[in-house]
């Protein structure tokens, strides 16, 4: 039996990836299995070696390991090297190769929404691994990007590296006025009280140019990004479609197969 997994921290136990991939394996009669594994950041290198030794057939990498795993890999795809983050491992002749299917997955979501960001102003909130993938995807599509983040130094470094303009969180209301697309890549989607980001968003607007708001998280109630979209009569999309799209791309790297998108969406209740 071929074994696949997703590695993350304790949050990995809530991942929908096992449900999605196991459903596709079963539908295609492949007799493979996909599990979630909680890996301590201190033993990440040992975990990569163990997965190689145990003959794992493929691995997804999620928060908080997407950037930290890079030093433990044998090589990177060009895309993963540009992004500086890895969400998929392929094992080939004893080597662990890092790929990034989040870039393509985000592009698939834009295509699904029929949204072309070329020469449009796009605002990305956050400056972590997820933001890096979104920036690369939007660079490929010719968007004008501004990155807003709580820690400005991180944003400056990120934009020097990948392109786009950096801006501090407090400038968000002004910068959002020109945005046609707004993408949240932080894990803040709810107003749990005391969140500076939530409070800034509450007072932003009216945002007359805003057409689409994407929150790459999913399953969040009282979503502050959805409320912002509603207030400004913009469309809203959460991260479920992107989750399915990146999974399909990882599946293709592991198996060479490209099952129908609905095979990945239906286990999420989406098709
Ligand atoms: P990922 O790999 O999923 O992108 P990450 O690398 O931990 O995760 O990045 C998370 C991003 O969300 C960071 O940019 C973080 O801001 P900082 O750079 O200031 O740490 C942002 N973030 C997390 N919690 C936040 C909060 N409560 N308010 C604003 N930004 C937050």
Coordinates of C-alpha atoms and ligand atoms in Angstrom, one line a residue:
X1 CA 0.0 0.0 0.0
X2 CA 1.3 3.5 -0.9
X3 CA 1.2 5.9 2.1
X4 CA 0.9 9.7 1.8
X5 CA 0.6 12.3 4.5
X6 CA 0.3 16.0 5.5
X7 CA 2.7 17.3 8.2
X8 CA 2.0 20.3 10.3
X9 CA 1.6 21.1 14.0
X10 CA -1.3 20.2 16.3
X11 CA -3.6 22.1 13.8
X12 CA -3.0 19.4 11.2
X13 CA -5.5 17.2 13.0
X14 CA -8.2 19.5 11.6
X15 CA -6.8 19.3 8.1
X16 CA -9.3 18.4 5.4
X17 CA -6.5 17.0 3.1
X18 CA -6.9 13.3 4.4
X19 CA -10.6 13.4 3.6
X20 CA -10.0 14.8 0.1
X21 CA -7.1 12.5 -0.9
X22 CA -8.5 9.3 0.6
X23 CA -11.8 10.0 -1.2
X24 CA -10.0 10.3 -4.6
X25 CA -7.8 7.2 -3.9
X26 CA -10.9 5.2 -3.1
X27 CA -12.9 6.5 -6.1
X28 CA -10.0 5.5 -8.4
X29 CA -9.5 2.1 -6.6
X30 CA -5.9 2.9 -5.9
X31 CA -5.6 1.2 -2.5
X32 CA -3.5 4.1 -1.1
X33 CA -3.8 5.9 2.2
X34 CA -3.3 9.5 3.3
X35 CA -2.8 10.5 7.0
X36 CA -2.2 13.6 9.0
X37 CA 1.0 13.8 11.1
X38 CA 1.8 16.3 13.8
X39 CA 5.6 17.0 13.6
X40 CA 7.5 19.0 16.2
X41 CA 9.5 21.8 14.5
X42 CA 12.6 20.6 16.5
X43 CA 12.5 17.2 14.8
X44 CA 11.5 18.4 11.3
X45 CA 14.7 17.1 9.7
X46 CA 14.4 13.7 11.3
X47 CA 10.8 13.5 10.1
X48 CA 11.9 14.1 6.5
X49 CA 14.6 11.4 6.8
X50 CA 12.0 9.0 8.4
X51 CA 9.5 9.5 5.6
X52 CA 12.3 8.8 3.1
X53 CA 13.3 5.6 4.9
X54 CA 9.8 4.4 5.5
X55 CA 9.1 4.8 1.7
X56 CA 6.3 7.4 1.9
X57 CA 5.0 8.1 -1.6
X58 CA 4.3 11.8 -1.2
X59 CA 3.9 14.5 1.5
X60 CA 2.0 17.7 1.9
X61 CA 3.5 20.4 4.2
X62 CA 1.4 22.9 6.1
X63 CA 1.7 25.5 8.8
X64 CA 4.2 26.1 10.4
X65 CA 6.7 24.0 8.3
X66 CA 6.4 25.4 4.7
X67 CA 9.5 27.5 4.9
X68 CA 11.4 25.7 7.8
X69 CA 11.5 22.4 5.8
X70 CA 13.6 23.8 3.0
X71 CA 17.1 23.1 4.5
X72 CA 16.2 19.4 5.0
X73 CA 15.3 18.8 1.4
X74 CA 17.6 17.5 -1.4
X75 CA 16.4 20.0 -4.0
X76 CA 13.5 22.4 -4.9
X77 CA 11.5 22.9 -8.1
X78 CA 12.2 26.3 -9.7
X79 CA 8.8 27.5 -8.5
X80 CA 9.4 26.5 -4.9
X81 CA 12.8 28.1 -5.0
X82 CA 11.3 31.4 -6.2
X83 CA 8.5 31.3 -3.7
X84 CA 10.8 30.2 -0.8
X85 CA 8.1 27.9 0.6
X86 CA 7.2 24.2 0.0
X87 CA 3.8 22.5 0.4
X88 CA 4.5 19.3 -1.5
X89 CA 7.3 16.7 -1.3
X90 CA 8.0 14.2 -4.1
X91 CA 10.4 11.3 -3.3
X92 CA 12.6 10.3 -6.3
X93 CA 15.5 7.8 -6.1
X94 CA 16.0 8.4 -2.4
X95 CA 15.8 12.3 -2.7
X96 CA 13.2 14.6 -1.3
X97 CA 12.2 17.2 -3.8
X98 CA 10.2 20.3 -2.6
X99 CA 7.4 21.8 -4.8
X100 CA 4.9 24.5 -4.3
X101 CA 1.4 23.9 -5.6
X102 CA -0.2 26.8 -3.7
X103 CA 0.9 29.2 -6.5
X104 CA -1.0 27.2 -9.1
X105 CA -3.9 26.5 -6.7
X106 CA -4.4 30.3 -6.1
X107 CA -4.3 30.8 -9.9
X108 CA -6.9 28.1 -10.3
X109 CA -9.2 29.9 -7.9
X110 CA -8.8 33.2 -9.9
X111 CA -9.7 31.3 -13.1
X112 CA -12.7 29.7 -11.4
X113 CA -13.9 33.1 -10.4
X114 CA -13.1 34.5 -13.9
X115 CA -11.0 37.2 -12.3
X116 CA -8.2 38.6 -14.3
X117 CA -5.9 40.8 -12.1
X118 CA -3.7 42.1 -15.0
X119 CA -2.8 45.7 -14.4
X120 CA -5.2 45.9 -11.4
X121 CA -4.3 47.0 -7.9
X122 CA -4.2 44.1 -5.5
X123 CA -3.7 44.2 -1.8
X124 CA -2.3 41.2 0.1
X125 CA -2.5 41.1 3.9
X126 CA 0.2 39.1 5.6
X127 CA 3.9 38.3 4.8
X128 CA 4.3 34.6 5.6
X129 CA 4.7 31.5 3.3
X130 CA 1.1 31.7 2.1
X131 CA 1.6 35.4 1.1
X132 CA 4.7 34.4 -0.9
X133 CA 2.7 31.9 -3.0
X134 CA -0.1 34.4 -3.6
X135 CA 2.4 37.1 -4.6
X136 CA 4.1 34.8 -7.1
X137 CA 0.8 33.7 -8.6
X138 CA -0.3 37.4 -9.0
X139 CA 3.1 38.4 -10.4
X140 CA 2.6 35.8 -13.1
X141 CA -0.7 37.4 -13.9
X142 CA 0.6 41.0 -14.1
X143 CA -1.1 42.5 -11.0
X144 CA 0.1 45.7 -9.2
X145 CA 0.7 44.4 -5.7
X146 CA 0.8 46.1 -2.3
X147 CA 1.6 44.0 0.8
X148 CA 0.2 45.1 4.2
X149 CA 1.5 43.4 7.3
X150 CA 1.7 43.8 11.1
X151 CA 5.5 43.6 11.0
X152 CA 6.7 46.1 8.4
X153 CA 10.3 44.9 8.3
X154 CA 9.1 41.5 7.2
X155 CA 7.0 43.1 4.4
X156 CA 9.9 45.2 3.2
X157 CA 12.2 42.1 3.0
X158 CA 9.4 40.1 1.3
X159 CA 8.7 42.7 -1.4
X160 CA 12.4 43.4 -2.0
X161 CA 12.6 39.7 -2.8
X162 CA 9.4 39.0 -4.7
X163 CA 8.2 42.4 -5.9
X164 CA 5.3 44.6 -4.9
X165 CA 5.1 47.6 -2.5
X166 CA 5.3 47.3 1.3
X167 CA 2.9 49.1 3.6
X168 CA 2.2 49.2 7.3
X169 CA -1.0 47.9 8.8
X170 CA -2.2 51.4 9.8
X171 CA -2.2 52.5 6.2
X172 CA -4.7 49.8 5.3
X173 CA -7.8 52.0 5.0
X174 CA -6.2 54.4 2.5
X175 CA -4.5 51.6 0.5
X176 CA -7.6 49.5 0.3
X177 CA -9.4 52.4 -1.4
X178 CA -7.6 51.6 -4.7
X179 CA -7.8 47.8 -4.4
X180 CA -9.8 45.7 -6.9
X181 CA -8.8 42.5 -5.2
X182 CA -8.0 42.0 -1.5
X183 CA -6.4 38.7 -0.3
X184 CA -6.1 37.7 3.3
X185 CA -3.2 35.3 3.9
X186 CA -3.0 35.7 7.7
X187 CA -4.9 33.3 9.9
X188 CA -7.0 36.1 11.2
X189 CA -10.6 35.7 9.9
X190 CA -12.7 36.4 13.0
X191 CA -13.0 39.3 15.4
X192 CA -12.0 37.6 18.6
X193 CA -11.8 41.1 20.3
X194 CA -8.6 43.1 20.5
X195 CA -7.4 42.3 17.0
X196 CA -5.9 45.5 15.5
X197 CA -6.5 44.0 12.0
X198 CA -10.2 43.3 12.6
X199 CA -10.7 46.8 14.1
X200 CA -9.0 48.5 11.1
X201 CA -11.1 46.5 8.7
X202 CA -14.3 47.4 10.5
X203 CA -13.6 51.1 9.9
X204 CA -12.4 50.8 6.3
X205 CA -14.4 52.0 3.4
X206 CA -16.4 52.7 1.4
X207 CA -14.2 50.8 -1.0
X208 CA -15.7 51.6 -4.4
X209 CA -13.2 49.8 -6.6
X210 CA -13.3 46.5 -4.6
X211 CA -14.6 43.6 -6.7
X212 CA -13.4 40.4 -5.0
X213 CA -12.2 39.5 -1.5
X214 CA -10.4 36.2 -0.9
X215 CA -9.7 34.8 2.5
X216 CA -7.4 31.8 2.1
X217 CA -8.7 30.3 5.4
X218 CA -11.9 28.3 5.5
X219 CA -14.6 27.2 7.9
X220 CA -14.5 30.5 9.9
X221 CA -17.8 31.9 11.2
X222 CA -18.4 35.7 11.5
X223 CA -15.7 36.1 8.8
X224 CA -14.4 39.7 8.9
X225 CA -13.3 39.5 5.2
X226 CA -16.7 38.3 4.1
X227 CA -18.4 41.1 6.1
X228 CA -16.0 43.7 4.5
X229 CA -16.9 42.3 1.0
X230 CA -20.7 42.5 1.8
X231 CA -20.4 46.1 3.1
X232 CA -18.7 47.1 -0.2
X233 CA -20.9 45.0 -2.5
X234 CA -17.8 42.9 -3.5
X235 CA -17.8 39.2 -4.1
X236 CA -16.2 36.9 -1.4
X237 CA -14.5 33.6 -1.7
X238 CA -12.9 31.5 1.1
X239 CA -9.9 29.1 0.8
X240 CA -11.8 25.8 0.2
X241 CA -11.5 25.9 -3.6
X242 CA -7.8 26.7 -3.4
X243 CA -7.3 23.9 -1.0
X244 CA -8.9 21.5 -3.5
X245 CA -6.9 23.0 -6.4
X246 CA -3.5 22.7 -4.7
X247 CA -4.4 19.1 -3.6
X248 CA -5.2 18.2 -7.2
X249 CA -1.8 19.6 -8.3
X250 CA 0.0 17.7 -5.6
X251 CA -1.8 14.5 -6.5
X252 CA -0.7 15.0 -10.1
X253 CA 3.0 15.4 -9.1
X254 CA 2.8 12.1 -7.1
X255 CA 0.8 9.9 -9.4
X256 CA 0.9 11.6 -12.9
X257 CA -2.9 11.5 -12.8
X258 CA -5.2 14.5 -13.1
X259 CA -8.6 13.6 -11.7
X260 CA -11.6 15.8 -12.2
X261 CA -11.7 18.9 -10.0
X262 CA -15.1 17.7 -8.7
X263 CA -13.4 14.6 -7.2
X264 CA -11.5 17.0 -4.8
X265 CA -14.4 19.4 -4.3
X266 CA -17.1 16.9 -3.4
X267 CA -15.4 15.5 -0.2
X268 CA -15.4 19.2 0.9
X269 CA -19.1 19.4 0.2
X270 CA -18.5 21.8 -2.7
X271 CA -19.3 20.2 -6.0
Ligands
LIG1 P1 1.8 31.1 6.6 O1 3.0 30.2 6.3 O2 0.6 30.3 6.7 O3 1.7 32.3 5.8 P2 3.1 32.5 8.7 O4 4.4 32.4 8.0 O5 3.1 32.3 10.2 O6 2.1 31.5 8.1 O7 2.6 34.0 8.4 C1 1.4 34.5 9.0 C2 1.2 35.9 8.7 O8 0.1 36.4 9.3 C3 2.4 36.8 9.2 O9 2.6 37.8 8.2 C4 1.8 37.5 10.5 O10 2.2 38.8 10.7 P3 3.7 39.1 11.3 O11 4.6 39.1 10.2 O12 3.6 40.4 12.0 O13 4.0 38.0 12.3 C5 0.3 37.5 10.1 N1 -0.5 37.5 11.3 C6 -0.6 36.5 12.2 N2 -1.4 36.8 13.2 C7 -1.8 38.1 13.0 C8 -2.6 39.1 13.7 N3 -3.2 38.7 14.9 N4 -2.7 40.3 13.2 C9 -2.1 40.7 12.1 N5 -1.3 39.8 11.4 C10 -1.2 38.6 11.8

